[in-house]
CSV table of C-alpha atoms and ligand atoms in Angstrom, one decimal:
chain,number,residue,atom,x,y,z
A,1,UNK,CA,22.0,4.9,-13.7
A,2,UNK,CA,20.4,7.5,-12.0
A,3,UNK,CA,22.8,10.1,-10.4
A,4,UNK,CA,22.0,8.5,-7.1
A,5,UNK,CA,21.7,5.2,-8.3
A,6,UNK,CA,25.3,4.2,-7.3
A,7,UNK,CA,24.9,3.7,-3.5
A,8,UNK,CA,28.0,2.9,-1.5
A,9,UNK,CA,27.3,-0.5,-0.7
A,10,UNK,CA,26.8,-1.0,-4.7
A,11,UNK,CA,30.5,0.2,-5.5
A,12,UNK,CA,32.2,-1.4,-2.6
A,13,UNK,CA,30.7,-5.1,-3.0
A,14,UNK,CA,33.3,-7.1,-4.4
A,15,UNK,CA,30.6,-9.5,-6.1
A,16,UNK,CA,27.6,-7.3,-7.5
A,17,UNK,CA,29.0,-5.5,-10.2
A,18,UNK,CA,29.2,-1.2,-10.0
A,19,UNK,CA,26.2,0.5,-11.5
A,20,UNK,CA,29.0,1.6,-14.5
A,21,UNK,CA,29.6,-1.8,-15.3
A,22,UNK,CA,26.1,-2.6,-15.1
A,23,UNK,CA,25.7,-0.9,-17.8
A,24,UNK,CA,27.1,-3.5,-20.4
A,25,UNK,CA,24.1,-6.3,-18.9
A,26,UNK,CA,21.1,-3.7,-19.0
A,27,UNK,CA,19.1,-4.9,-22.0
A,28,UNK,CA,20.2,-8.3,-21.2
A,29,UNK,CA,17.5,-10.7,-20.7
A,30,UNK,CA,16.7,-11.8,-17.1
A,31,UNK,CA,17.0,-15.4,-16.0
A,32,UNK,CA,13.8,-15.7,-15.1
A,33,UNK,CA,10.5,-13.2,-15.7
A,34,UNK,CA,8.8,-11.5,-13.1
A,35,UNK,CA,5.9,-13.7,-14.2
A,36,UNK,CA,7.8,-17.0,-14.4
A,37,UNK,CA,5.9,-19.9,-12.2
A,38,UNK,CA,6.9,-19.8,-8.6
A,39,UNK,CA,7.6,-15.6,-8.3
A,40,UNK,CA,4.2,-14.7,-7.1
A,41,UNK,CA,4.8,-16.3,-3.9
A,42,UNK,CA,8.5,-16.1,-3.3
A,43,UNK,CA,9.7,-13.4,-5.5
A,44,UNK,CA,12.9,-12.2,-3.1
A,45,UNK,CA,15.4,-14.8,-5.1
A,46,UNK,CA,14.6,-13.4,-8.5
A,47,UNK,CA,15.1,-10.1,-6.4
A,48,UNK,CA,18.5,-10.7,-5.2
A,49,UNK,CA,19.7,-11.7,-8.8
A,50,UNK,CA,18.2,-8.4,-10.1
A,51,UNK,CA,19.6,-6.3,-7.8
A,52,UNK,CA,23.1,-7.9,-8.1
A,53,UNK,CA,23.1,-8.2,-11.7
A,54,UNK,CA,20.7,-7.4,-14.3
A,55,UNK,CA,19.9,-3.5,-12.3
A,56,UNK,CA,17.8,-2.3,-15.7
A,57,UNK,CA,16.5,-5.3,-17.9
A,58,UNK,CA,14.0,-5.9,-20.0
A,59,UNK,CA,11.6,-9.1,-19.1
A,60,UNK,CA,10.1,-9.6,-22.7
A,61,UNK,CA,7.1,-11.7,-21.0
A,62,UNK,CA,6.1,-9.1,-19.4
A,63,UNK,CA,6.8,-6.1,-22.0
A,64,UNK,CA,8.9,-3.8,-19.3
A,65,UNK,CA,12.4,-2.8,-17.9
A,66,UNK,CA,12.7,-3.6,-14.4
A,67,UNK,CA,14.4,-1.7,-12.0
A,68,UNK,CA,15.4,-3.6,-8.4
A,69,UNK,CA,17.4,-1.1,-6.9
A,70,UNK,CA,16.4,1.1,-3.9
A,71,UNK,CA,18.1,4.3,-5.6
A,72,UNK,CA,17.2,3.0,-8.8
A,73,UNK,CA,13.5,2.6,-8.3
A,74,UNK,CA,13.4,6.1,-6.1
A,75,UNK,CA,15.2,8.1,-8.9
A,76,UNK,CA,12.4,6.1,-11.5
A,77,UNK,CA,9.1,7.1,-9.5
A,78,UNK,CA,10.8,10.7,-9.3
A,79,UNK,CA,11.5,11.4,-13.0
A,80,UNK,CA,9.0,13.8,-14.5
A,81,UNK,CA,9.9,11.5,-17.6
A,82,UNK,CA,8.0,8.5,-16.5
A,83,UNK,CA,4.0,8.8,-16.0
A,84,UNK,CA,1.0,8.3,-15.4
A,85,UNK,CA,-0.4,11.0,-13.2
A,86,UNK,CA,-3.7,10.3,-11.9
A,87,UNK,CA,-5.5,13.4,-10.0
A,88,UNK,CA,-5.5,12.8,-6.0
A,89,UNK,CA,-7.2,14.7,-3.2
A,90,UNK,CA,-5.6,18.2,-3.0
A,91,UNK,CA,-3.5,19.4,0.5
A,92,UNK,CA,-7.2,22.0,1.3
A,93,UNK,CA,-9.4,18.6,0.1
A,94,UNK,CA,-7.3,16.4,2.7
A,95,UNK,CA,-8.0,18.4,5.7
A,96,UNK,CA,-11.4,18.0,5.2
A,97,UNK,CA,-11.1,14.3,5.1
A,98,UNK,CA,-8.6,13.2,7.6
A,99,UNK,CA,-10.7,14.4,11.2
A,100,UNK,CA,-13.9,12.6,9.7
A,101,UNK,CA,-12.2,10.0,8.5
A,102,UNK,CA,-10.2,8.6,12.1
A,103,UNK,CA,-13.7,8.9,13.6
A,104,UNK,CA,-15.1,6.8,11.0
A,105,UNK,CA,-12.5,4.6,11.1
A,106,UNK,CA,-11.9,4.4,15.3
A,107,UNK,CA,-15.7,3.3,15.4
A,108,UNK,CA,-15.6,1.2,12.6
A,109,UNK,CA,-12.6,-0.7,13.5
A,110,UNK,CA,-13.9,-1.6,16.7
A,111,UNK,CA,-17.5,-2.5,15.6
A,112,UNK,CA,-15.1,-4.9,13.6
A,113,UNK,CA,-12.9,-6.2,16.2
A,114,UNK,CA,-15.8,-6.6,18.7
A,115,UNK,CA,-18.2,-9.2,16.5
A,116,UNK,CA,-14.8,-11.4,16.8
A,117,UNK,CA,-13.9,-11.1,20.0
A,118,UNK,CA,-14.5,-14.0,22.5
A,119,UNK,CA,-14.8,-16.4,19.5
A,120,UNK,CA,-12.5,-19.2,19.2
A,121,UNK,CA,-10.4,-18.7,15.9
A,122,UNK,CA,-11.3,-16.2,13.3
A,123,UNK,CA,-9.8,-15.1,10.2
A,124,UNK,CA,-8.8,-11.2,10.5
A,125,UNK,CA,-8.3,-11.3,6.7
A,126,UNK,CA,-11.9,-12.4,6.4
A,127,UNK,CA,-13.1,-10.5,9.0
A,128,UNK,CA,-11.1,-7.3,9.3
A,129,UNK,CA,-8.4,-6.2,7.2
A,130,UNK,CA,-10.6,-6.7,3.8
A,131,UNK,CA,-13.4,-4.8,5.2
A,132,UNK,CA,-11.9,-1.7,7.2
A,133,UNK,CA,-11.2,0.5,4.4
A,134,UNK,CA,-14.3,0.9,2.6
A,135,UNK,CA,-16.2,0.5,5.5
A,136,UNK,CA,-14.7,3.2,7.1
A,137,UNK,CA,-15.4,5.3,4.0
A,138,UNK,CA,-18.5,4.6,3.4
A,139,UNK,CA,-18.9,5.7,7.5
A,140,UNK,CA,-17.3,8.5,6.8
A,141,UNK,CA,-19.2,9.6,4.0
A,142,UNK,CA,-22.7,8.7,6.0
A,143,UNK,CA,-23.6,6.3,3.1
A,144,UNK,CA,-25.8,2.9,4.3
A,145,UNK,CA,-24.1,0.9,6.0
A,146,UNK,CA,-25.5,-1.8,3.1
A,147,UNK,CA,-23.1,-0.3,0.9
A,148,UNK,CA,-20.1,-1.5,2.0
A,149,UNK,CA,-19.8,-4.9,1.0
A,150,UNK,CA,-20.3,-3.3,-2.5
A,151,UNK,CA,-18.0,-1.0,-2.1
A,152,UNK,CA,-15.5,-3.6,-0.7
A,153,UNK,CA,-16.1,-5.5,-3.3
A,154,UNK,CA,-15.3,-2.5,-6.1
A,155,UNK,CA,-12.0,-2.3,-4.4
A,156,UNK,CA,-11.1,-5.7,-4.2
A,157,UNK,CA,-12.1,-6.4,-8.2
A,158,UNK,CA,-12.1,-2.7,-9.5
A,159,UNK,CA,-8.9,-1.2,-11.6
A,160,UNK,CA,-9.4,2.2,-9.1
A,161,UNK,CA,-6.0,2.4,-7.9
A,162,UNK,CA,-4.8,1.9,-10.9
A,163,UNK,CA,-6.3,4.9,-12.5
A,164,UNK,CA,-9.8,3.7,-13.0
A,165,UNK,CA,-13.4,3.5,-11.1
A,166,UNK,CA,-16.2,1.6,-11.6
A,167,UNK,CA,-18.9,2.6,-13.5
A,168,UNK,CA,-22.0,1.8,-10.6
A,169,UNK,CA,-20.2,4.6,-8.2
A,170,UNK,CA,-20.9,7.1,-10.1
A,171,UNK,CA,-24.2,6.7,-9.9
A,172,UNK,CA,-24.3,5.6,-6.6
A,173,UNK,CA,-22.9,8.6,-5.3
A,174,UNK,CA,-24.6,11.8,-7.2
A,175,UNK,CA,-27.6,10.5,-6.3
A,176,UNK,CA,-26.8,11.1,-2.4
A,177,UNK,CA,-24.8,14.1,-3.4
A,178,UNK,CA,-28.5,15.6,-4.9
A,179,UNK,CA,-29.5,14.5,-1.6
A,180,UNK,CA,-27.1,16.0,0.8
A,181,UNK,CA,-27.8,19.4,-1.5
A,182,UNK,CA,-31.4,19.5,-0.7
A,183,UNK,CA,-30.9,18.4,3.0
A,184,UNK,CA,-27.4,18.7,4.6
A,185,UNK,CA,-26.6,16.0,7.3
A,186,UNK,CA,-23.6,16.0,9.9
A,187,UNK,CA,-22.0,13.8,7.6
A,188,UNK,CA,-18.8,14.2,5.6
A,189,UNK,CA,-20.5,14.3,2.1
A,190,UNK,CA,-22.3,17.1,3.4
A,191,UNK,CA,-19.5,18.6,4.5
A,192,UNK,CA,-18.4,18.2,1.0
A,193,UNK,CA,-21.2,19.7,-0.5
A,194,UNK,CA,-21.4,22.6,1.6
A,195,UNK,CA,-17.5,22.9,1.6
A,196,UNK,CA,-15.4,26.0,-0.1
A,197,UNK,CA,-11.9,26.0,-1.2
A,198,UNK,CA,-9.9,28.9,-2.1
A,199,UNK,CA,-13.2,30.8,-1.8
A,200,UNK,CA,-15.0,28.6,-4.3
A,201,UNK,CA,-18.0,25.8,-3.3
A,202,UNK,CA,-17.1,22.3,-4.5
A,203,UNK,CA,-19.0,21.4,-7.6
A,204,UNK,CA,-20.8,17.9,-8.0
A,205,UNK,CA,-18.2,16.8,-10.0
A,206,UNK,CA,-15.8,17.3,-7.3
A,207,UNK,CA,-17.2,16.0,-4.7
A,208,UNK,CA,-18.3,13.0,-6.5
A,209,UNK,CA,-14.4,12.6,-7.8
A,210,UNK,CA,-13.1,12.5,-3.8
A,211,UNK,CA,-16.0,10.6,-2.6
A,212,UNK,CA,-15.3,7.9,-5.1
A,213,UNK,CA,-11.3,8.1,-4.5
A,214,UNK,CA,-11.9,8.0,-1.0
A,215,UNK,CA,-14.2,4.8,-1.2
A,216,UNK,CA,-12.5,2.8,-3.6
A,217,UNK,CA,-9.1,4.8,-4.6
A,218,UNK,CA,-6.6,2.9,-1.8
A,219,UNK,CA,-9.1,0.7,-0.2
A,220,UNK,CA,-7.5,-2.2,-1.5
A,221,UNK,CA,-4.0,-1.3,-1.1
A,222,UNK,CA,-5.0,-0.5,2.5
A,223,UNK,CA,-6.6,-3.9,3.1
A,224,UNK,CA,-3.4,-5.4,1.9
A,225,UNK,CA,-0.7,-3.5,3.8
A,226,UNK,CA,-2.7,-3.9,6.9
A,227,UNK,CA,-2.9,-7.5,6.5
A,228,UNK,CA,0.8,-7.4,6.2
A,229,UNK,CA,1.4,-5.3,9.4
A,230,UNK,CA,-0.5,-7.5,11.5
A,231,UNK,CA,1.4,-10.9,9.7
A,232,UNK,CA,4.2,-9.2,10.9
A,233,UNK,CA,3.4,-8.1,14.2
A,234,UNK,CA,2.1,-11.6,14.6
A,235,UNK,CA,5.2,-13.1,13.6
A,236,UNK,CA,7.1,-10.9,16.3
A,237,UNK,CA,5.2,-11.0,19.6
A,238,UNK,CA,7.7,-9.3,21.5
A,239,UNK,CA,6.8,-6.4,18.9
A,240,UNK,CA,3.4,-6.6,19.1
A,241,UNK,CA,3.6,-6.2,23.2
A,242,UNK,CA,5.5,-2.7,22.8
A,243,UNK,CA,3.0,-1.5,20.6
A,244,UNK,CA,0.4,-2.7,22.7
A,245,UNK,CA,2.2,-0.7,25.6
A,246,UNK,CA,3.3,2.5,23.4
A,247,UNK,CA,0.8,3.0,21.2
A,248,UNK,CA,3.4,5.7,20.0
A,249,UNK,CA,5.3,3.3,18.6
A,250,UNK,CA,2.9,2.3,15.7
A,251,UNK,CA,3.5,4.6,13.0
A,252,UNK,CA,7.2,3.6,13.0
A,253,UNK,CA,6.3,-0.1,12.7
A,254,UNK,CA,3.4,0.9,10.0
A,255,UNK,CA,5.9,2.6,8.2
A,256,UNK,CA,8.7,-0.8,8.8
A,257,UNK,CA,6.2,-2.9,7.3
A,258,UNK,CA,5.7,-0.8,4.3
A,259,UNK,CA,9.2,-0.8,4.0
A,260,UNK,CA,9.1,-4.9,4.3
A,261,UNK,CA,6.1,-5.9,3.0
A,262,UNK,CA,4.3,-2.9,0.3
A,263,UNK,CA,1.0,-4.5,-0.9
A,264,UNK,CA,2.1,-3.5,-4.2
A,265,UNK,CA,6.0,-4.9,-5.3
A,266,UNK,CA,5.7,-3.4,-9.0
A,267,UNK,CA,4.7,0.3,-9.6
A,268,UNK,CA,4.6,1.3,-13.4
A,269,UNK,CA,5.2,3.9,-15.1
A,270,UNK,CA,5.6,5.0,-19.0
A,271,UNK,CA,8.3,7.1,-20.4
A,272,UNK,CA,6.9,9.8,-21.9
A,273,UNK,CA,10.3,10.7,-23.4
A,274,UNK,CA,13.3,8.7,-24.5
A,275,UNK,CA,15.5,8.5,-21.1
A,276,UNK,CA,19.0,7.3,-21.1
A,277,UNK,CA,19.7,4.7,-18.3
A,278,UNK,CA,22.2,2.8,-17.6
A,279,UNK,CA,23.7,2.5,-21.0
A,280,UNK,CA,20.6,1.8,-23.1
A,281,UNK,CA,18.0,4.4,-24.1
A,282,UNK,CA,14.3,3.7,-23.3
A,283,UNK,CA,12.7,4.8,-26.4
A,284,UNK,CA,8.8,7.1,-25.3
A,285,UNK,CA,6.3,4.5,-24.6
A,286,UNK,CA,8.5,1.9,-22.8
A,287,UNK,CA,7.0,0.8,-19.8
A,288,UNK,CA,9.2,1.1,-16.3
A,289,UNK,CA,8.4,-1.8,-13.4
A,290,UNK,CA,9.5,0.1,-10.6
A,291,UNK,CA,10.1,-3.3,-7.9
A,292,UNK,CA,9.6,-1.2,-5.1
A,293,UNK,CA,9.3,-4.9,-3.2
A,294,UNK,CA,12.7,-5.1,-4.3
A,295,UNK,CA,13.9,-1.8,-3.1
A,296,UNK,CA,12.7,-2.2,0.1
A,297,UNK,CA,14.9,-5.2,0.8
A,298,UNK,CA,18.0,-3.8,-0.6
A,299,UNK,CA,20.7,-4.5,1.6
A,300,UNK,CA,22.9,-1.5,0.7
A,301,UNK,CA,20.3,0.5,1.5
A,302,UNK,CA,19.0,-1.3,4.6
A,303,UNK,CA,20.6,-3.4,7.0
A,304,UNK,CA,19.7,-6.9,7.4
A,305,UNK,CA,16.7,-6.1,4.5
A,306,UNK,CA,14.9,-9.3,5.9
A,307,UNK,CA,13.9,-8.2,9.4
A,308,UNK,CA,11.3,-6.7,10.9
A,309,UNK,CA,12.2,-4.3,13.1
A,310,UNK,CA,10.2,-1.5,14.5
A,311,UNK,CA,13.2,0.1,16.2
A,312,UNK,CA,14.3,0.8,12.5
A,313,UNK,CA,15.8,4.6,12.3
A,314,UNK,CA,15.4,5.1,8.8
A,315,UNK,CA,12.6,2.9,7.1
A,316,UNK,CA,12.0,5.4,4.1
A,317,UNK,CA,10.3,2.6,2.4
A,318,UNK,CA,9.0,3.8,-1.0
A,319,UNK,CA,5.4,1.6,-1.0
A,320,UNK,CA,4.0,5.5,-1.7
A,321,UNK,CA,5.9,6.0,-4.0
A,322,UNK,CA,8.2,9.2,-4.6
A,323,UNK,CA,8.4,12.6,-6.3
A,324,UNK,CA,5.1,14.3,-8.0
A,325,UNK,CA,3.0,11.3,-8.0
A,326,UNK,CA,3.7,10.4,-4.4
A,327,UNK,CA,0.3,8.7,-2.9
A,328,UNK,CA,-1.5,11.6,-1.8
A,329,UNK,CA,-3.5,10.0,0.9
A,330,UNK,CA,-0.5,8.0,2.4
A,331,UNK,CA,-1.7,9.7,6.0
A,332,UNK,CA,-5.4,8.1,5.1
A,333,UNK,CA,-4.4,5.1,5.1
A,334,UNK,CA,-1.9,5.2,7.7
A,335,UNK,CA,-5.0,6.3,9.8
A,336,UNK,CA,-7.0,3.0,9.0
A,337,UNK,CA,-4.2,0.7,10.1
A,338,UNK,CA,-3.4,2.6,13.5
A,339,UNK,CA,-7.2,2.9,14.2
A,340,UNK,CA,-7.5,-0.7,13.3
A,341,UNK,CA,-4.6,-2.3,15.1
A,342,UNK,CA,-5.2,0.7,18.3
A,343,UNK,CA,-9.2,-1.1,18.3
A,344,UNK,CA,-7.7,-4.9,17.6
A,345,UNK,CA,-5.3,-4.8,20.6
A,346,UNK,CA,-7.6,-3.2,23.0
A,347,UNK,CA,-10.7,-5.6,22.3
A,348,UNK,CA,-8.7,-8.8,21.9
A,349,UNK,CA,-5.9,-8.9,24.9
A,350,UNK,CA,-4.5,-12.5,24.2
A,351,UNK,CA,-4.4,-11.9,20.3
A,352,UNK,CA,-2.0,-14.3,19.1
A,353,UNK,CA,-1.7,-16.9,15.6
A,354,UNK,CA,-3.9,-19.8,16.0
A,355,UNK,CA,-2.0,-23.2,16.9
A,356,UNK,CA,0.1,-24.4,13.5
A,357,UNK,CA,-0.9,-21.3,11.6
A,358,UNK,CA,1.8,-19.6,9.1
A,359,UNK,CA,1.0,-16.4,6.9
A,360,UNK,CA,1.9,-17.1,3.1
A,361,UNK,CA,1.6,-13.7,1.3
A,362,UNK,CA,0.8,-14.1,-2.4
A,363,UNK,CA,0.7,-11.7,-5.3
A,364,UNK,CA,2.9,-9.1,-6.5
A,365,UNK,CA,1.1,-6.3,-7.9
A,366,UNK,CA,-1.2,-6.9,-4.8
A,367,UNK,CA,0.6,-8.6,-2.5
A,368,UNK,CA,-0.5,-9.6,1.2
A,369,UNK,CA,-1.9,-13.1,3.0
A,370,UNK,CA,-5.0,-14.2,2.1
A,371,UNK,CA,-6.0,-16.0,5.3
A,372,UNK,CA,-4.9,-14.7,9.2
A,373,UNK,CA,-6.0,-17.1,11.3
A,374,UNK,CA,-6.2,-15.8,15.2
A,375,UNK,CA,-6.8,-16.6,18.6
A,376,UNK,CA,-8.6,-13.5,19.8
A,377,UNK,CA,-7.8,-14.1,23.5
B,1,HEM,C1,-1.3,1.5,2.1
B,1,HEM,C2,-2.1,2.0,1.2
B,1,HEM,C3,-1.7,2.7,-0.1
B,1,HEM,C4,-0.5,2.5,-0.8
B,1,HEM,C5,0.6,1.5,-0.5
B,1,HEM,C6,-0.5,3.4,-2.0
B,1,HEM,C7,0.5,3.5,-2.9
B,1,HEM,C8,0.5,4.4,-3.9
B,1,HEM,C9,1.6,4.6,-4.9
B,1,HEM,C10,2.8,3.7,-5.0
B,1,HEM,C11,1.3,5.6,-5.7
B,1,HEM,C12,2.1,6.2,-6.8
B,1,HEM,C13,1.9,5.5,-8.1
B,1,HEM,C14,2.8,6.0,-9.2
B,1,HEM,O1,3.9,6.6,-8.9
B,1,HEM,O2,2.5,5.9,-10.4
B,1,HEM,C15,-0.1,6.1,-5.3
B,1,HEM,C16,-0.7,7.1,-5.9
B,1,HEM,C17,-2.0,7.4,-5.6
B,1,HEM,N1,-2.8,7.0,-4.6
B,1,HEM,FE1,-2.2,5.6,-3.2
B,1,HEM,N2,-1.7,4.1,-1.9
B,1,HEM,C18,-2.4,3.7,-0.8
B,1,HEM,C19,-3.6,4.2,-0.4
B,1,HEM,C20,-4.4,5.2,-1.0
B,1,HEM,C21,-5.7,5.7,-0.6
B,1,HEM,C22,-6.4,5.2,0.7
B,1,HEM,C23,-6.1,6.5,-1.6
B,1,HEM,C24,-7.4,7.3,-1.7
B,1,HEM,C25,-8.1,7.7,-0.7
B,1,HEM,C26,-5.0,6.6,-2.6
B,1,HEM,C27,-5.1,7.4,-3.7
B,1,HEM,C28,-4.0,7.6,-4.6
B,1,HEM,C29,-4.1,8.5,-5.8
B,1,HEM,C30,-5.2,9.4,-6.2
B,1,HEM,C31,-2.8,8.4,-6.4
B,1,HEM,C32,-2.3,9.2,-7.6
B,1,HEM,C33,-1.4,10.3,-7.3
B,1,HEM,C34,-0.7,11.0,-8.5
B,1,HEM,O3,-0.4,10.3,-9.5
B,1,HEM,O4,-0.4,12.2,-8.4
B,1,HEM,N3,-4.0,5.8,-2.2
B,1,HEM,N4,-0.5,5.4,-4.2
């Protein structure tokens, strides 16, 4: 498949058959569709049987090839041949944002965490996770407070990190862009506004377009992956009390739960050209599922796929994808979930599940657990 696509492990195995051989079952049809009853909640079986034998097929119901394996699904997100691309904040653009917004985020996180603590049980889904993001951004940007259960809102129902926005931001934010023109504030849409870049000032348009990725571009697919890490770190409390002690640990565990658990399991793409794979030609149009859920758990590529393990040298998860459209503001949102765990851990010292709670993560094109019910301390 792709020249890198025939890992090691993938040649040696006695019972997976070698990515040449593969090439006789791509086109075949799966056993079971990635939308078939049953997959949203447990979709690492259908995985394995992907991985092992169908590496490029075509699920009809859902009207694209998948691709399962970690080299496989690497080499996909990094072929100039698949699409879309969807304009990000630029390297000059992200430096602006990034100091403004882990303040933002530090205080936000723990006004957050401190409404809960001391309370019995709460629900850090309900409570946290879902709101962090955009309230953060909207912190950031020095828009009313008010606005963030809109904005929260627009990410959680909103196509924006799919490519889209929705049509009330817009609105929302020239009119405080007009405003921050007339009268500058310390905030970081003024900052914007009165912001050059490669000698030029930052037109409305502009600043409008980051304002608006920034408030609703990842905020979902933050509030997802950091309900994930904390399931995680939850699940492991021996983890979760070296974090709590080396704080520098945190990025690597971030980064491990990506790896696990990515809040999205299916990134698409669309050949813009015909591309040869694996026997069978892709004609222009065909749409790629990229299971980067299923490359993270690979096993040729990662020991013991299953487990969680901070320690682990090489996570290289692909949840950012890879290549040209690789998420620019990955180090955002890593911000977010180490403000938010850093403020979570300090404010609630005894945080633990509550009694007889389990984490059931649903979804795969946003995946994560809808409900985390704590004990605070
Ligand atoms: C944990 C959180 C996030 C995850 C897992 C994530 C994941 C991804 C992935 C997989 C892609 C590549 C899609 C593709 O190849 O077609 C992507 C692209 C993108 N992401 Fe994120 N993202 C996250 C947070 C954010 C945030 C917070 C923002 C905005 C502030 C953002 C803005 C973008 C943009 C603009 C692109 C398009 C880049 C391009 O096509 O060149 N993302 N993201």
């Amino acid at each position: 498949m792709y020249a890198s696509s025939a890992p090691q492990g993938h040649r040696l195995s006695p019972a997976p058959p070698s990515s040449s051989s593969n090439a006789g079952r791509a086109g075949a049809s799966p056993p079971v569709s990635l939308l078939a009853p049953g997959v949203e909640s447990d979709p690492f079986p259908l995985y394995r049987t992907l991985r092992e034998g169908y590496p490029l097929v075509r699920d009809e119901l859902l009207g694209a090839w998948l691709l399962s394996r970690y080299a496989d699904v690497r080499g996909a997100l990094a072929d100039a041949r698949l699409g879309p691309v969807r304009a990000g904040p630029g390297p000059a653009c992200r430096r602006l944002l990034e100091p403004a917004l882990r303040a933002a985020a530090e205080r936000t996180a723990y006004v957050l965490a401190r409404r809960m603590a001391g309370r019995r049980e709460v629900d850090l889904v309900a409570e946290f996770s879902a709101w962090l993001p955009a309230a953060a951004a909207v912190a950031a940007l020095g828009l009313p407070w008010e606005e963030a259960a809109r904005v929260q809102e627009w990410c959680r129902t909103g196509p924006a990190h799919l490519g889209g926005s929705h049509p009330e931001l817009g609105g929302l934010l020239r009119s405080h862009v007009a405003r921050r023109r007339a009268r500058p504030g310390a905030d970081l849409l003024s900052v914007l506004c009165g912001a050059r870049v490669d000698g030029h000032a930052l037109s409305d348009e502009t600043v409008t377009g980051l304002a608006g990725t920034l408030l609703t571009g990842g905020g979902e697919a933050t509030a997802l992956a950091l309900a994930s890490f904390l399931a995680n770190l939850l699940d492991h409390p021996a983890q979760l009390e070296l974090v709590r002690a080396r704080p520098g640990l945190i990025p690597g565990a971030w980064a491990e739960s990506l790896r696990r658990d990515p809040p999205t399991h299916v990134v698409l793409r669309r050949a813009t050209a015909p591309i040869a794979l694996g026997g069978t030609t892709l004609p222009t149009g065909a749409v790629v599922a990229c299971l980067v859920g299923s490359a993270g758990r690979d096993p040729f590529r990662f020991a013991d796929p299953d487990r969680f393990d901070i320690f682990r040298a090489d996570p290289a998860h692909l949840a950012f994808g890879a290549g040209r459209h690789f998420c620019p503001a990955a180090t955002l949102a890593g911000l977010a979930a180490e403000c938010g765990l850093r403020a979570l851990l300090d404010v609630m010292p005894g945080l633990r599940w509550a009694p007889g709670f389990r984490s059931a993560p649903q979804g795969l094109m946003a995946r994560a657990p809808r409900r985390l019910l704590v004990r605070p301390c």
